Amino acid sequence: MRIIRARDAADASRKTANIISAQVILKPDCVLGLATGSSPIDTYRQLIRWYEKGDLDFAKTRTVNLDEYVGLSPDHPQSYAYFMNTNFFDHINIDKANTHLPNGLDADAEHQCSNYDALIRGLGGVDLQLLGIGNNGHIGFNEPDEAFIKGTHCVDLTENTIQANSRFFESIDEVPRQAYTMGILDIVQAKRVVMIVTGAHKAQILKDAFEGPVTPKVPASIMQLHPDFTLVADEAALSLMENLG
Ligand code: F6R
């Protein structure tokens, strides 16, 4: 794995945007695997700025997102579809027909999950997957578990995740209890993976994930084995890491 050390969150976002930008320039019809959450927001803002300057063209780019809450429609303000539209897709020249997220309104989990895996395969796989990391080491919504779950699946969110995500909802009762998420194999099969992590509150989990053993109890730890994995993190997030390469 490669560690790119950033001064702060703004620097980490610019560096991450540079990596994504290079991917889009090298392969305009690439498949980007995208994430929601706080971590990538400034990366998307930077990519929008470069698009507005005429430096980037997303006309042929395809995207697949990691996850979506079960039960939320794409126009629900807390759905990940809504997040992606308002934070990124509405501001660039991407064809919305080329942007994909699991359908949170599909109550048939088995159907939705096998469809999503087939969709990713049909697109030829992910060229570059962007990830954040949860406080408990989750990637996508692959929560700590006894085994790595391979394909897209429906998860019961842990209390830790419900608590962390309640900041976006009026009350904790409104946070959906389930989500559809790409599986670990879907993520590991991406040709290149970039994870952005910032802030001192992520320092311990970053150390556990990348200086500890590879274990489904810390799902992000699997990325230690990926042949093209880049961690972009700021000083605060890296503060407990001993081996910075
Ligand atoms: C988002 C996702 C999650 C987040 C993680 C970190 O699509 O899949 O795994 O990347 O929860 O969230 P933030 O960036 O808000 O700390």
XYZ file of C-alpha atoms and ligand atoms in Angstrom:
261
model
C 0.000 0.000 0.000
C 1.015 3.576 -0.639
C 0.536 6.309 1.978
C 0.226 9.907 0.833
C 0.692 12.270 3.713
C -1.336 15.467 3.561
C -0.938 18.538 5.752
C -4.625 18.863 6.545
C -8.079 17.941 5.270
C -7.993 20.515 2.454
C -4.644 19.202 1.231
C -5.891 15.588 1.442
C -8.970 16.507 -0.616
C -6.887 18.210 -3.328
C -4.504 15.257 -3.525
C -7.416 12.809 -3.775
C -9.084 14.961 -6.430
C -5.804 14.964 -8.370
C -5.754 11.165 -8.411
C -9.380 10.967 -9.595
C -8.753 13.694 -12.124
C -5.797 11.788 -13.594
C -8.012 8.705 -13.919
C -10.714 10.646 -15.802
C -8.137 12.265 -18.106
C -6.398 8.963 -18.852
C -9.660 7.067 -19.427
C -12.622 9.398 -20.001
C -15.116 6.498 -19.994
C -13.689 5.017 -16.789
C -15.876 3.543 -14.067
C -15.470 5.476 -10.822
C -16.590 3.806 -7.601
C -17.779 6.622 -5.347
C -18.485 7.163 -1.659
C -20.651 9.488 0.376
C -20.053 10.775 3.922
C -18.087 13.813 5.048
C -14.662 12.683 3.880
C -15.044 13.036 0.081
C -17.137 16.239 -0.024
C -14.197 18.607 -0.590
C -12.733 16.215 -3.138
C -15.975 16.493 -5.127
C -15.875 20.304 -4.741
C -12.354 20.389 -6.157
C -13.334 18.178 -9.102
C -16.305 20.506 -9.783
C -13.933 23.511 -9.810
C -11.646 21.838 -12.324
C -14.660 20.886 -14.447
C -15.836 24.528 -14.378
C -12.388 25.680 -15.476
C -12.599 23.322 -18.443
C -9.890 20.976 -17.164
C -12.142 17.937 -16.721
C -14.822 16.343 -18.875
C -17.159 13.738 -17.354
C -19.336 13.269 -20.463
C -18.333 9.617 -20.826
C -17.591 8.772 -17.200
C -19.615 6.053 -15.470
C -20.057 5.768 -11.710
C -21.188 3.181 -9.186
C -21.690 4.110 -5.561
C -20.802 1.915 -2.637
C -24.098 1.952 -0.835
C -27.610 3.242 -0.234
C -30.010 3.171 2.688
C -32.872 0.690 2.428
C -36.232 2.459 2.333
C -35.091 5.900 1.173
C -36.074 7.164 -2.275
C -33.479 8.966 -4.429
C -35.141 12.307 -3.705
C -35.048 11.848 0.092
C -32.547 14.478 1.328
C -30.648 11.863 3.370
C -30.468 9.277 0.622
C -27.063 8.706 -0.910
C -28.527 9.293 -4.388
C -29.567 12.771 -3.265
C -26.138 13.321 -1.693
C -24.358 12.404 -4.912
C -26.600 14.609 -7.032
C -26.328 17.668 -4.825
C -22.631 17.311 -3.945
C -21.314 16.242 -7.329
C -23.414 15.073 -10.283
C -25.640 18.187 -10.551
C -22.528 20.326 -10.998
C -20.644 18.435 -13.714
C -21.475 17.247 -17.232
C -21.977 13.606 -16.299
C -24.891 11.786 -17.942
C -27.112 10.820 -14.986
C -28.010 7.617 -16.836
C -24.385 6.614 -16.288
C -24.531 7.085 -12.512
C -25.590 4.123 -10.412
C -26.449 3.427 -6.788
C -28.278 0.496 -5.240
C -32.029 1.108 -5.334
C -33.054 1.619 -1.704
C -36.699 1.264 -2.627
C -36.328 -2.295 -3.881
C -37.717 -4.359 -0.997
C -36.466 -7.564 -2.617
C -32.935 -7.584 -1.201
C -31.780 -10.666 -3.071
C -32.941 -9.234 -6.394
C -31.417 -5.811 -5.727
C -28.062 -7.203 -4.607
C -27.572 -9.650 -7.480
C -28.677 -6.931 -9.920
C -26.091 -4.512 -8.557
C -23.263 -7.036 -8.809
C -24.359 -7.828 -12.378
C -24.391 -4.117 -13.169
C -20.815 -3.680 -11.906
C -19.699 -6.701 -13.934
C -21.555 -5.372 -16.984
C -19.681 -2.079 -16.731
C -16.415 -4.028 -16.855
C -15.587 -3.510 -13.170
C -14.434 -0.436 -11.286
C -11.314 1.393 -12.487
C -10.907 3.546 -9.397
C -12.766 3.118 -6.119
C -12.891 6.011 -3.660
C -13.344 5.013 -0.006
C -13.712 6.577 3.415
C -13.403 4.593 6.643
C -15.991 4.321 9.404
C -15.061 4.788 13.061
C -15.406 1.026 13.460
C -13.346 0.226 10.355
C -16.233 -0.281 7.978
C -15.830 0.342 4.248
C -19.011 0.935 2.336
C -21.388 -0.496 4.913
C -19.346 -3.651 5.426
C -19.528 -3.674 9.189
C -17.174 -5.598 11.527
C -18.098 -9.268 11.210
C -16.828 -12.818 11.613
C -16.190 -13.160 7.868
C -15.775 -10.920 4.828
C -18.992 -10.810 2.795
C -18.123 -10.881 -0.883
C -20.922 -9.439 -2.980
C -23.510 -6.696 -2.641
C -25.701 -7.455 0.348
C -28.231 -5.990 2.742
C -26.751 -5.094 6.140
C -28.200 -4.315 9.514
C -26.311 -1.195 10.538
C -24.499 -1.342 13.868
C -25.403 0.969 16.729
C -22.048 2.708 16.219
C -22.900 3.508 12.587
C -26.503 4.517 13.359
C -25.149 6.828 16.026
C -22.492 8.293 13.702
C -25.016 8.855 10.898
C -27.705 10.342 13.141
C -25.977 13.727 12.771
C -27.584 13.985 9.326
C -31.126 13.204 10.528
C -33.584 15.143 12.710
C -33.548 12.348 15.276
C -31.807 9.005 15.693
C -35.159 7.225 15.138
C -35.188 8.440 11.546
C -31.866 6.787 10.664
C -32.584 3.739 8.486
C -31.570 0.478 10.145
C -30.496 -1.259 6.951
C -28.483 -0.487 3.850
C -27.469 -2.132 0.609
C -23.716 -2.151 0.197
C -21.164 -3.430 -2.252
C -19.351 -6.369 -0.715
C -15.684 -6.713 0.105
C -14.944 -8.618 -3.095
C -16.632 -5.906 -5.184
C -14.330 -3.358 -3.531
C -11.192 -5.491 -3.674
C -11.762 -6.185 -7.381
C -11.505 -2.473 -8.232
C -8.328 -1.970 -10.243
C -7.223 0.921 -8.047
C -8.488 2.016 -4.640
C -7.984 5.408 -2.966
C -9.060 6.001 0.617
C -9.296 9.495 2.092
C -9.082 9.815 5.874
C -8.785 13.001 7.875
C -8.972 14.061 11.511
C -7.622 12.847 14.848
C -10.847 10.914 15.548
C -9.837 8.463 12.774
C -6.254 7.955 14.032
C -6.892 4.820 16.123
C -8.990 3.016 13.521
C -6.426 3.869 10.849
C -3.694 2.274 12.957
C -5.862 -0.791 13.641
C -6.727 -1.154 9.944
C -3.261 -0.729 8.475
C -0.829 -1.696 11.208
C -2.925 -4.497 12.674
C -3.862 -7.910 11.251
C -6.112 -8.370 8.215
C -9.415 -9.313 9.801
C -13.144 -9.006 9.053
C -13.424 -7.455 12.509
C -11.774 -4.390 10.926
C -13.118 -4.601 7.358
C -10.815 -1.879 5.948
C -7.794 -4.017 6.902
C -8.404 -6.124 3.775
C -7.052 -3.225 1.726
C -3.547 -4.082 2.991
C -3.678 -6.908 0.443
C -4.839 -4.815 -2.534
C -2.167 -4.453 -5.241
C -2.956 -0.793 -5.936
C -4.209 0.773 -2.727
C -3.448 4.390 -1.813
C -4.249 5.933 1.544
C -4.447 9.736 1.471
C -4.531 10.960 5.061
C -3.732 14.110 6.968
C -1.226 14.480 9.807
C -3.941 14.169 12.462
C -5.284 10.877 11.087
C -1.764 9.482 10.680
C -0.629 10.561 14.147
C -0.687 7.036 15.656
C 0.818 5.223 12.652
C 4.365 4.034 13.197
C 5.316 2.759 9.748
C 4.661 5.470 7.230
C 6.702 3.749 4.522
C -20.107 6.144 2.433
C -19.570 4.946 3.043
C -18.984 4.924 4.408
C -18.150 6.159 4.777
C -17.643 6.062 6.206
C -16.891 7.303 6.628
O -20.653 5.854 1.151
O -19.651 3.945 2.420
O -18.188 3.772 4.528
O -17.077 6.277 3.889
O -18.728 5.868 7.070
O -17.791 8.368 6.733
P -17.290 9.856 6.953
O -16.522 10.244 5.736
O -18.558 10.665 7.088
O -16.446 9.849 8.184
